[in-house]
mmCIF file of C-alpha atoms and ligand atoms in Angstrom:
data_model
loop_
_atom_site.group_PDB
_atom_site.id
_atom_site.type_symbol
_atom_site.label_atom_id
_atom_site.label_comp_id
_atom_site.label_asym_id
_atom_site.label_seq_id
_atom_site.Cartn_x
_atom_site.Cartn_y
_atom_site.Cartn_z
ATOM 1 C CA UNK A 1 29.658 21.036 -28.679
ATOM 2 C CA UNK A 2 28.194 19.351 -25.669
ATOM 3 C CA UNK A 3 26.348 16.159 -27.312
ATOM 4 C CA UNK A 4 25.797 14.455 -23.917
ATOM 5 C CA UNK A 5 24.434 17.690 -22.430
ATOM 6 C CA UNK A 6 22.470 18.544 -25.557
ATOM 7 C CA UNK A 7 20.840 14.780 -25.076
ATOM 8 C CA UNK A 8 20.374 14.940 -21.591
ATOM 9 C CA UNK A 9 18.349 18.517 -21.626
ATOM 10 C CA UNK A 10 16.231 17.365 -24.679
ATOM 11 C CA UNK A 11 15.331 14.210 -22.296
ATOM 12 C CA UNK A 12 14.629 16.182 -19.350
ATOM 13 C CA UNK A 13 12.600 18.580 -21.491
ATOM 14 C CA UNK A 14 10.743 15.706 -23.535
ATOM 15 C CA UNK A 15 9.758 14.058 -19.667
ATOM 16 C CA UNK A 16 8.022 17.234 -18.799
ATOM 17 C CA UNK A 17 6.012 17.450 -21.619
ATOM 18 C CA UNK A 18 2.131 17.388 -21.253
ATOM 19 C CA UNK A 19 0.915 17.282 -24.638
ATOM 20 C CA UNK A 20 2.477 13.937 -26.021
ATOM 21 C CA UNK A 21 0.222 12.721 -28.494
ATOM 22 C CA UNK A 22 -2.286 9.514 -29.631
ATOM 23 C CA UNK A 23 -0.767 5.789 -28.291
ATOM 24 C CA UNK A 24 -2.144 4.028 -31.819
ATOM 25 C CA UNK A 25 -4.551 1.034 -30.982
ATOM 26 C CA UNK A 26 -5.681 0.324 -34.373
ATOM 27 C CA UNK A 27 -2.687 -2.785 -33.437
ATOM 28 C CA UNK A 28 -4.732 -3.312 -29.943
ATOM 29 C CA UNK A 29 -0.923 -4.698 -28.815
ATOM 30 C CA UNK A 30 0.096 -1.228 -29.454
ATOM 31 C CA UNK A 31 -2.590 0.191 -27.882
ATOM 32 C CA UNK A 32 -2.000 -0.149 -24.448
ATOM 33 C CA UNK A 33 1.944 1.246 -24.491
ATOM 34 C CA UNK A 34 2.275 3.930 -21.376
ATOM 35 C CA UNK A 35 2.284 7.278 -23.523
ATOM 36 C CA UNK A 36 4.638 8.636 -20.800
ATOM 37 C CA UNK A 37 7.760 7.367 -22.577
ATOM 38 C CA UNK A 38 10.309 8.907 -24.021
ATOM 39 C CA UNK A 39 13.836 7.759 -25.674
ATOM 40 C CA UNK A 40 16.228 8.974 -27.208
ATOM 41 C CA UNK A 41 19.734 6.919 -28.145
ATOM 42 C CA UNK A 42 22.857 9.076 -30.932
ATOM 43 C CA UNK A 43 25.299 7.214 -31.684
ATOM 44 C CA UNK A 44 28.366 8.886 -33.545
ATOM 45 C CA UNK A 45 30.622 7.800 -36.384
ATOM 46 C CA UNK A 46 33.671 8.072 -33.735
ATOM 47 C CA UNK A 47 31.484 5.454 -32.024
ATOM 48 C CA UNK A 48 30.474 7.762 -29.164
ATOM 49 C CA UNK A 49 27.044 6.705 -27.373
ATOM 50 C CA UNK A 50 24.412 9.084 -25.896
ATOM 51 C CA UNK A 51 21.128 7.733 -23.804
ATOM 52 C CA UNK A 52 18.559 9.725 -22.292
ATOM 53 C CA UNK A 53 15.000 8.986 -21.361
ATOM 54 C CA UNK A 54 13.789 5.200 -21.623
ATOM 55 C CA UNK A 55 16.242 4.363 -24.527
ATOM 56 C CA UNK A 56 16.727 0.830 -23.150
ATOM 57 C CA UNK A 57 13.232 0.416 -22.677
ATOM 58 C CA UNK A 58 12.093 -2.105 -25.832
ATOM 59 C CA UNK A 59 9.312 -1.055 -28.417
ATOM 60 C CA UNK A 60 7.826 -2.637 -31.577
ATOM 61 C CA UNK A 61 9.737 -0.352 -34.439
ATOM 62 C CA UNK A 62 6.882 -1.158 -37.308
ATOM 63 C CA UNK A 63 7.167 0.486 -40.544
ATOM 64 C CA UNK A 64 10.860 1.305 -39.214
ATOM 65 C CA UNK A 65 11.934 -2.037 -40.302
ATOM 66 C CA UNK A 66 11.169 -1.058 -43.925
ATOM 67 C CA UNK A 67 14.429 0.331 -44.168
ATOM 68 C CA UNK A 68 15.806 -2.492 -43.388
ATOM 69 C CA UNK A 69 14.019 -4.587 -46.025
ATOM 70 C CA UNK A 70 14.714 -2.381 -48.171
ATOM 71 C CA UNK A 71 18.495 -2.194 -48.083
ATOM 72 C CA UNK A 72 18.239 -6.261 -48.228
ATOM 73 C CA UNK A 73 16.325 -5.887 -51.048
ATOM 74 C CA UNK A 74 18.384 -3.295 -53.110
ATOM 75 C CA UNK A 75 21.423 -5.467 -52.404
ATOM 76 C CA UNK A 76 19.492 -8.767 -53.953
ATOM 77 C CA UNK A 77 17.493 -6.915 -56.829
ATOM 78 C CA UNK A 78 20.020 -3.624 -57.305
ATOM 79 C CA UNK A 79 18.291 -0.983 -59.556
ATOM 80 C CA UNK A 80 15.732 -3.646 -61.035
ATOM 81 C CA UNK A 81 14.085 -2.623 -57.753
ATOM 82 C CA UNK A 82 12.556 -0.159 -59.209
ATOM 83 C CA UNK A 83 10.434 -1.355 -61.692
ATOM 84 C CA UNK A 84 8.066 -2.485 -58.702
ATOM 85 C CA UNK A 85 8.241 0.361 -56.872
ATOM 86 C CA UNK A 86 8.318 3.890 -57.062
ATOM 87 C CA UNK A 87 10.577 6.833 -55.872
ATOM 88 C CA UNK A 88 8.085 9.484 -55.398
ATOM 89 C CA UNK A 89 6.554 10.992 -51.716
ATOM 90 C CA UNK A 90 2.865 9.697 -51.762
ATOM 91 C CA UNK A 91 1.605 12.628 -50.003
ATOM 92 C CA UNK A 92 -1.512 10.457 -48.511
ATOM 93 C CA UNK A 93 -1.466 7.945 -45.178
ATOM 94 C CA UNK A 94 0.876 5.425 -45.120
ATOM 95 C CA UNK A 95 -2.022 2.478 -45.802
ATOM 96 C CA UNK A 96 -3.407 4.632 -48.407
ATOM 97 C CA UNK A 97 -4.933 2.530 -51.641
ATOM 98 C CA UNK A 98 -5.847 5.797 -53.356
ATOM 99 C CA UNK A 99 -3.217 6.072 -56.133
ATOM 100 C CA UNK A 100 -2.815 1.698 -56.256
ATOM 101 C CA UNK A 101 -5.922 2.240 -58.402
ATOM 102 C CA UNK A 102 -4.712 4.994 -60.829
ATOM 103 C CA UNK A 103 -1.219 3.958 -61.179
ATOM 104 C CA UNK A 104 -1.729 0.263 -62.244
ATOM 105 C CA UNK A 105 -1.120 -1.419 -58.660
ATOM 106 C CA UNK A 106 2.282 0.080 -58.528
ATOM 107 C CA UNK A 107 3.311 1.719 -55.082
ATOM 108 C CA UNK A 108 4.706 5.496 -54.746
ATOM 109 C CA UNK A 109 7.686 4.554 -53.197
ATOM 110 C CA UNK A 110 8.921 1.856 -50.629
ATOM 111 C CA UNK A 111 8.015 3.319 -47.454
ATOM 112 C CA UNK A 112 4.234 3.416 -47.979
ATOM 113 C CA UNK A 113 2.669 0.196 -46.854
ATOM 114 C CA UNK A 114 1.819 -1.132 -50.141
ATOM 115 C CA UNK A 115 5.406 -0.368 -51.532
ATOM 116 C CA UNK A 116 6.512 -2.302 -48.562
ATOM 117 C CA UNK A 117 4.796 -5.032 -49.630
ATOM 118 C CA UNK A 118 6.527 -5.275 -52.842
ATOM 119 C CA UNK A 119 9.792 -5.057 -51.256
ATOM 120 C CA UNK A 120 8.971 -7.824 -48.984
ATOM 121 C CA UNK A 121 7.712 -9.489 -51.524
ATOM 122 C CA UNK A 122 10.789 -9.042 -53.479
ATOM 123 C CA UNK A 123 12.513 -10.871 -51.039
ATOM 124 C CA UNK A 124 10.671 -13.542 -50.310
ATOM 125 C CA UNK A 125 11.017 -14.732 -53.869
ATOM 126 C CA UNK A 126 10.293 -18.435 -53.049
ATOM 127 C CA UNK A 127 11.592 -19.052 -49.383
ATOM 128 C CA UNK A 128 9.381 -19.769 -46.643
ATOM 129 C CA UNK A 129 8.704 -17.043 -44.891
ATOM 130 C CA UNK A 130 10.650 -18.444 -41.945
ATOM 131 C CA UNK A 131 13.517 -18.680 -44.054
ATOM 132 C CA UNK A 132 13.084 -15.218 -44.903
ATOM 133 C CA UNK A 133 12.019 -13.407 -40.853
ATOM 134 C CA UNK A 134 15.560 -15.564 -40.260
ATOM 135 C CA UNK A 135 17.120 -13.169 -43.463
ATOM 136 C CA UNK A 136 15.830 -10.229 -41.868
ATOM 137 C CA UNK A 137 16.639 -10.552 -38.008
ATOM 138 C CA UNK A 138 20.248 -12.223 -39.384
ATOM 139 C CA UNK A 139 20.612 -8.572 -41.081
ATOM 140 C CA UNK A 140 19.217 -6.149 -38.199
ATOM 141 C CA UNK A 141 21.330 -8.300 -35.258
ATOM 142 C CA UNK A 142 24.453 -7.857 -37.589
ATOM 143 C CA UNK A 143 24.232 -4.027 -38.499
ATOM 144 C CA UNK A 144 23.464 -3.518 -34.724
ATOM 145 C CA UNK A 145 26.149 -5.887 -33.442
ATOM 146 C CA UNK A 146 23.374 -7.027 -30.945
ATOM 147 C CA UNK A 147 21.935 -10.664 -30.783
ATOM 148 C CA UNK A 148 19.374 -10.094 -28.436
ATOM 149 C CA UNK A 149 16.819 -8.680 -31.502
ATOM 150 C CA UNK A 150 13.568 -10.883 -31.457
ATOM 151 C CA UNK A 151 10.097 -10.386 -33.110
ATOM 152 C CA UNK A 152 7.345 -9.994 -30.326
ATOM 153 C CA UNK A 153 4.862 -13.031 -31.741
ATOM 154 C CA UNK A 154 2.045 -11.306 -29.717
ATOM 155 C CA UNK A 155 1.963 -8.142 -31.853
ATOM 156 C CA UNK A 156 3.051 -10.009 -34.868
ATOM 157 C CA UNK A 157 -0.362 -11.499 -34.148
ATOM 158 C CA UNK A 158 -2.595 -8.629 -33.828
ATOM 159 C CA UNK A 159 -0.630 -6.948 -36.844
ATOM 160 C CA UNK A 160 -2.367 -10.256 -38.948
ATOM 161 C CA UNK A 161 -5.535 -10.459 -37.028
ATOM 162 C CA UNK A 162 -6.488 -6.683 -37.785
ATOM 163 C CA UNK A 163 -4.516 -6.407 -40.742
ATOM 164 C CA UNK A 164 -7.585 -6.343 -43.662
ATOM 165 C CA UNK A 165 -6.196 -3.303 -45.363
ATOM 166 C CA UNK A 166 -2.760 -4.617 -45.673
ATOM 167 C CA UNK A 167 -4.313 -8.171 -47.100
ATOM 168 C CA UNK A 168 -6.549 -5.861 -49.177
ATOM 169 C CA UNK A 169 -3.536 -3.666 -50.598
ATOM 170 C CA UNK A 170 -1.551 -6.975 -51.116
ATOM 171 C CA UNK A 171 -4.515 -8.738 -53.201
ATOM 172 C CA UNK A 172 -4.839 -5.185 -55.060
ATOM 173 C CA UNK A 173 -1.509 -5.422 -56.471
ATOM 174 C CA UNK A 174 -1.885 -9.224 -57.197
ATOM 175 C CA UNK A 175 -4.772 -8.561 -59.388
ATOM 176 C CA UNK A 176 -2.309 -6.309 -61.324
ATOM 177 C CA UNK A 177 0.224 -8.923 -61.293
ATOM 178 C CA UNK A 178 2.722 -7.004 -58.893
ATOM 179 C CA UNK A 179 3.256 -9.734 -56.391
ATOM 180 C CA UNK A 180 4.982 -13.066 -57.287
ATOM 181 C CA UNK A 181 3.979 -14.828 -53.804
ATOM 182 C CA UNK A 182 0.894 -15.487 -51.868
ATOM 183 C CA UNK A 183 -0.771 -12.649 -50.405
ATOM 184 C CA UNK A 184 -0.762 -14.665 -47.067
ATOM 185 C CA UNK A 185 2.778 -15.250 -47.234
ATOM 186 C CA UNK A 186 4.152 -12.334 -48.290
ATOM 187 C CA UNK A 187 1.284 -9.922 -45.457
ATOM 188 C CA UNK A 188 2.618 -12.894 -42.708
ATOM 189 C CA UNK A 189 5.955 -12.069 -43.367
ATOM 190 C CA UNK A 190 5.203 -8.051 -43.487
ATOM 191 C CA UNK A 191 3.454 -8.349 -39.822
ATOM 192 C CA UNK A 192 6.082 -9.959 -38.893
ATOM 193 C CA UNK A 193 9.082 -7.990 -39.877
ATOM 194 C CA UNK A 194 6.721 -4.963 -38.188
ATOM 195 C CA UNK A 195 6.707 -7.113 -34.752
ATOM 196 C CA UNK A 196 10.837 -6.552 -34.471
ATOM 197 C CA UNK A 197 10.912 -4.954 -31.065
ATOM 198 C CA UNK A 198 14.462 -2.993 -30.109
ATOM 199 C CA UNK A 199 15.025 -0.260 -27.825
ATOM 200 C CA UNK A 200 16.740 3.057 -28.835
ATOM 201 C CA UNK A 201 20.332 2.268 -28.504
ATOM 202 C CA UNK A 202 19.899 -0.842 -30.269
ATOM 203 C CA UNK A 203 17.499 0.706 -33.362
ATOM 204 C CA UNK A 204 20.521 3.583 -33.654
ATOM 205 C CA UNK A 205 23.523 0.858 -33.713
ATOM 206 C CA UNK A 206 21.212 -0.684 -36.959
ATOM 207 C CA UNK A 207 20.858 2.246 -38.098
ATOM 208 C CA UNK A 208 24.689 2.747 -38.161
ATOM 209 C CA UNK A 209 25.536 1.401 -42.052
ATOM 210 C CA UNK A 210 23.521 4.296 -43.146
ATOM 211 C CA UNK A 211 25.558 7.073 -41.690
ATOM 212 C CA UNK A 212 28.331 5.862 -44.293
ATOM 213 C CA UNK A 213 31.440 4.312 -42.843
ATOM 214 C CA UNK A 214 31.633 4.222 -38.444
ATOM 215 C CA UNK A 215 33.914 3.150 -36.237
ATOM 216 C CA UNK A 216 33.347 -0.374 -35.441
ATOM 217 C CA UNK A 217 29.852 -0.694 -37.343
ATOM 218 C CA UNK A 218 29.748 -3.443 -40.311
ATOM 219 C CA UNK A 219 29.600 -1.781 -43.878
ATOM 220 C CA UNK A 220 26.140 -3.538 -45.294
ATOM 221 C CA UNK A 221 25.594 -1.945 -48.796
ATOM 222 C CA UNK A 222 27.707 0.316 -50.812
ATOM 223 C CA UNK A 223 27.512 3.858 -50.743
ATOM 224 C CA UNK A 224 25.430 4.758 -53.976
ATOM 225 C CA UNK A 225 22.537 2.669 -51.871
ATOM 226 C CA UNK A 226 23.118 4.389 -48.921
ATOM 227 C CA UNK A 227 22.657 7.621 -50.795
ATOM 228 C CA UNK A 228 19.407 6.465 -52.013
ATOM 229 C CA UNK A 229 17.934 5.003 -49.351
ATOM 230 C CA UNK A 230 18.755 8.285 -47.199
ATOM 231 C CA UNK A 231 16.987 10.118 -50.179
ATOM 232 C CA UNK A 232 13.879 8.064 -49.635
ATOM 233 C CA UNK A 233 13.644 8.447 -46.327
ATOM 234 C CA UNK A 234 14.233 12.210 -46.584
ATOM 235 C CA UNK A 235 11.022 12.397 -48.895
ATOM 236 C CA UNK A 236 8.799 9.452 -47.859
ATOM 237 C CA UNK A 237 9.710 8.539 -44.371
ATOM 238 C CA UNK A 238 7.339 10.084 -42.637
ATOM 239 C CA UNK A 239 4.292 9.331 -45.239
ATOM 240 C CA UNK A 240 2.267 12.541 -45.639
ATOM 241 C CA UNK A 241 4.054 14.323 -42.959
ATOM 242 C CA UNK A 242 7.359 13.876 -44.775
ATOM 243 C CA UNK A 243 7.403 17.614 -45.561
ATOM 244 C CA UNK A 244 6.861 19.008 -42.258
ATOM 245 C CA UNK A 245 9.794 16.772 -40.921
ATOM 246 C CA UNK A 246 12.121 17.348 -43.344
ATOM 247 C CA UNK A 247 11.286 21.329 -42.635
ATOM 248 C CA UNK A 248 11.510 20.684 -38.933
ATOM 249 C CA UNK A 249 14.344 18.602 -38.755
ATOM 250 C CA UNK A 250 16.287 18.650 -42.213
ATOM 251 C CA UNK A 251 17.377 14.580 -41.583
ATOM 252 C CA UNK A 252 16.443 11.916 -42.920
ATOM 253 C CA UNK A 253 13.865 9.913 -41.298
ATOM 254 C CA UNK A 254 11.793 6.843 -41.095
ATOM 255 C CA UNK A 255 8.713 6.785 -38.756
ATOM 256 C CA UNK A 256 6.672 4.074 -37.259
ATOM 257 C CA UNK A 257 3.517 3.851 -35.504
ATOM 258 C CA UNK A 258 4.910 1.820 -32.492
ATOM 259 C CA UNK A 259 6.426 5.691 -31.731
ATOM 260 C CA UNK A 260 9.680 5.095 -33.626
ATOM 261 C CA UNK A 261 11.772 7.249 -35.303
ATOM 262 C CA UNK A 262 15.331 6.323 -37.080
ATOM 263 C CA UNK A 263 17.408 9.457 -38.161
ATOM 264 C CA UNK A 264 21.008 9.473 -40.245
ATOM 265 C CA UNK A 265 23.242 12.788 -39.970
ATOM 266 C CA UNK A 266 25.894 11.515 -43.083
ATOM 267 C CA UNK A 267 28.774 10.739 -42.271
ATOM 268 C CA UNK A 268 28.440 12.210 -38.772
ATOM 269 C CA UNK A 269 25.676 10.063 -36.428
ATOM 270 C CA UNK A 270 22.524 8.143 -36.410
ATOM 271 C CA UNK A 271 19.727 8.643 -33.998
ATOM 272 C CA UNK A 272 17.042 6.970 -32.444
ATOM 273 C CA UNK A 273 14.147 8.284 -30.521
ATOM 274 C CA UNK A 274 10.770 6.638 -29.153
ATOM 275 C CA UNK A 275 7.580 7.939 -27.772
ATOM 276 C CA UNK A 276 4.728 6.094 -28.283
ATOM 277 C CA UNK A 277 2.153 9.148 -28.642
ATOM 278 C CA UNK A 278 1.722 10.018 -32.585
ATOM 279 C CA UNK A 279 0.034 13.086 -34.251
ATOM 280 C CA UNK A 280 -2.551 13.406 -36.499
ATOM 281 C CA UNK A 281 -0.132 11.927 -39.642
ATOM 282 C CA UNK A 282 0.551 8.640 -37.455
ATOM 283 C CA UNK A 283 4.667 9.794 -36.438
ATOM 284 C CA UNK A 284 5.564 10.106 -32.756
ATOM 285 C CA UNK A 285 4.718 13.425 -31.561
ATOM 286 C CA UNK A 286 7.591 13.778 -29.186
ATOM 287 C CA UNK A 287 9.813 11.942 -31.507
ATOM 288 C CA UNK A 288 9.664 14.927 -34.207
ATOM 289 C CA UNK A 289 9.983 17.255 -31.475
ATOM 290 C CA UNK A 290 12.707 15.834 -30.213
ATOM 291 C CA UNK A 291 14.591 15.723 -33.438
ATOM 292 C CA UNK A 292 13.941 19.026 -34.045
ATOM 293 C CA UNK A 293 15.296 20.275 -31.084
ATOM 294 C CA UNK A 294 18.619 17.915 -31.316
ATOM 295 C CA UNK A 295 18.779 19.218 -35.173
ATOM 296 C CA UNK A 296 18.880 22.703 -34.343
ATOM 297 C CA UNK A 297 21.197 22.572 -30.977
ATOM 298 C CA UNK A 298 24.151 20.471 -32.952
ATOM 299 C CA UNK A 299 23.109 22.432 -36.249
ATOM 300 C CA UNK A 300 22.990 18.812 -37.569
ATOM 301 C CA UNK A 301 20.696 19.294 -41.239
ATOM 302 C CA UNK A 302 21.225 18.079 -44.664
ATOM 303 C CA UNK A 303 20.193 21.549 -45.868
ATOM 304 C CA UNK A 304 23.661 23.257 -44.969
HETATM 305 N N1 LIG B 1 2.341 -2.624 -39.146
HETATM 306 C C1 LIG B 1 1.848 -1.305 -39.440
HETATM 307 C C2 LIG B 1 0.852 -1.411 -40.543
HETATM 308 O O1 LIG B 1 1.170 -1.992 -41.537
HETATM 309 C C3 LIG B 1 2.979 -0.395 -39.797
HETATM 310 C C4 LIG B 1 2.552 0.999 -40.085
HETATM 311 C C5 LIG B 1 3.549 2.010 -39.583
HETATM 312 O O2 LIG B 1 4.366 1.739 -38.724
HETATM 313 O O3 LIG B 1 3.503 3.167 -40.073
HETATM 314 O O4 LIG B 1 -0.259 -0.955 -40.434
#
């Protein structure tokens, strides 16, 4: 198999595409990304590296970085985790507060905004939130093996100045007694951890301690977490659309609405692919169609 060749056509193909989605502005930062890029960054367990497109080309990775708090947090809580959080898909938007109300404040699952909450709430557990961002970046620059990983203050910013649902979510839970610290702490640190910008090849290099043991990437959390968190992203990843991509591509996935997408292969490669236009269910447009067309080329798919 041709993986550079495979890469390079899907890039080519991806550039030519006219119908590439919605830029989200809801984040007005967001808002005025050039829809006309595409990424796309594999990186393989051998260590082998494969760029097409804009994959150097920075973005804000936004509910992407929930995986990342969420292996931090499974590593400080372990299974007690779960007593905050759910492991079910949610099958409604990703800032849904629909089921909050009937299921006593507590989320469907960590990927969902307000279970993301929790988990950053989980590890704030009485540091500053400073102290915490600090926690975060410390993890994402290590499992990439890149220094050069900053939060863009700008979007973190816009994230808190149109952020109401998020605050509202957060205060939900509080009233149920889910949250142990300040719904402006815990919401400043969310926006922030949102804000992360990377570019393809450096979002796939973080992604690399999910793949399960790589040449030259740092082993983060054991493998019974890497299982799980592989099995959340596989049913909640992509919020309501978490279905349709795990029909379309058969990998696990987590989406954001800066146009990010984060994709293991076990024990074989991680990928990474941007485009900043989304469909209807808020997951980059070209992204998905991307993946799907790398998934079915290498024959890359959970599913057999
Ligand atoms: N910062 C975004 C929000 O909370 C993240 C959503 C996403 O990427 O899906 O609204």
């Amino acid at each position: 198999m041709d993986l550079g060749a495979i890469v390079t056509r899907i890039g080519a193909d991806m550039a030519a595409m006219q119908d590439r989605g919605r830029v989200a502005d809801y984040i007005p930062q967001l808002g005025g990304v050039d829809p006309d890029q595409f990424g796309m960054a594999v990186v393989t367990k051998d260590g082998e590296t494969y760029l097409t497109g804009d994959a150097l080309i920075p973005f804000s990775i936004q509910s992407v970085s929930k995986v990342f708090t969420l292996a931090i947090a499974l590593g400080r809580l372990g299974e007690a985790l779960w007593k905050r959080v759910g492991v079910e898909p949610s099958g409604h938007a990703f800032n849904s507060i629909l089921q909050l109300e009937t299921e006593a404040g507590i989320p469907r699952n960590p990927f969902i905004n307000a279970g993301a909450l929790v988990v950053t709430d989980s590890i704030l557990a009485g540091h500053a939130p400073r102290e915490t961002l600090g926690e975060i970046l410390r993890f994402v620059r290590m499992s990439a093996g890149d220094d050069d990983i900053h939060i863009k203050q700008s979007v973190a910013r816009t994230g808190e100045e149109t952020g109401h649902l998020n605050r509202a979510l957060a205060h939900f839970m509080t009233s149920h007694g889910r949250l142990q610290n300040p719904v402006d702490l815990t919401c400043g640190t969310y926006f922030h951890q949102c804000a992360i910008e990377m570019n393809c090849l450096q979002l796939a290099r973080a992604g690399r301690f999910l793949m399960g043991p790589s040449k030259d990437a740092p082993s983060l959390v054991s493998a019974q977490k890497i299982r799980r968190i592989n099995a959340l992203m596989m049913t909640c990843g992509h919020y309501d659309g978490s279905g349709e991509f795990a029909f379309r591509v058969g990998l696990p996935g987590k989406s954001g609405v800066g146009g990010g997408i984060l994709a293991i292969v076990p024990n074989t490669a991680v990928v990474a692919v941007w485009s900043p236009g989304l469909n209807t269910r808020g997951n980059s447009q070209l992204g998905t169609l991307a993946m799907e067309r790398l998934a079915h080329a290498t024959g890359w798919s959970v599913y057999g």
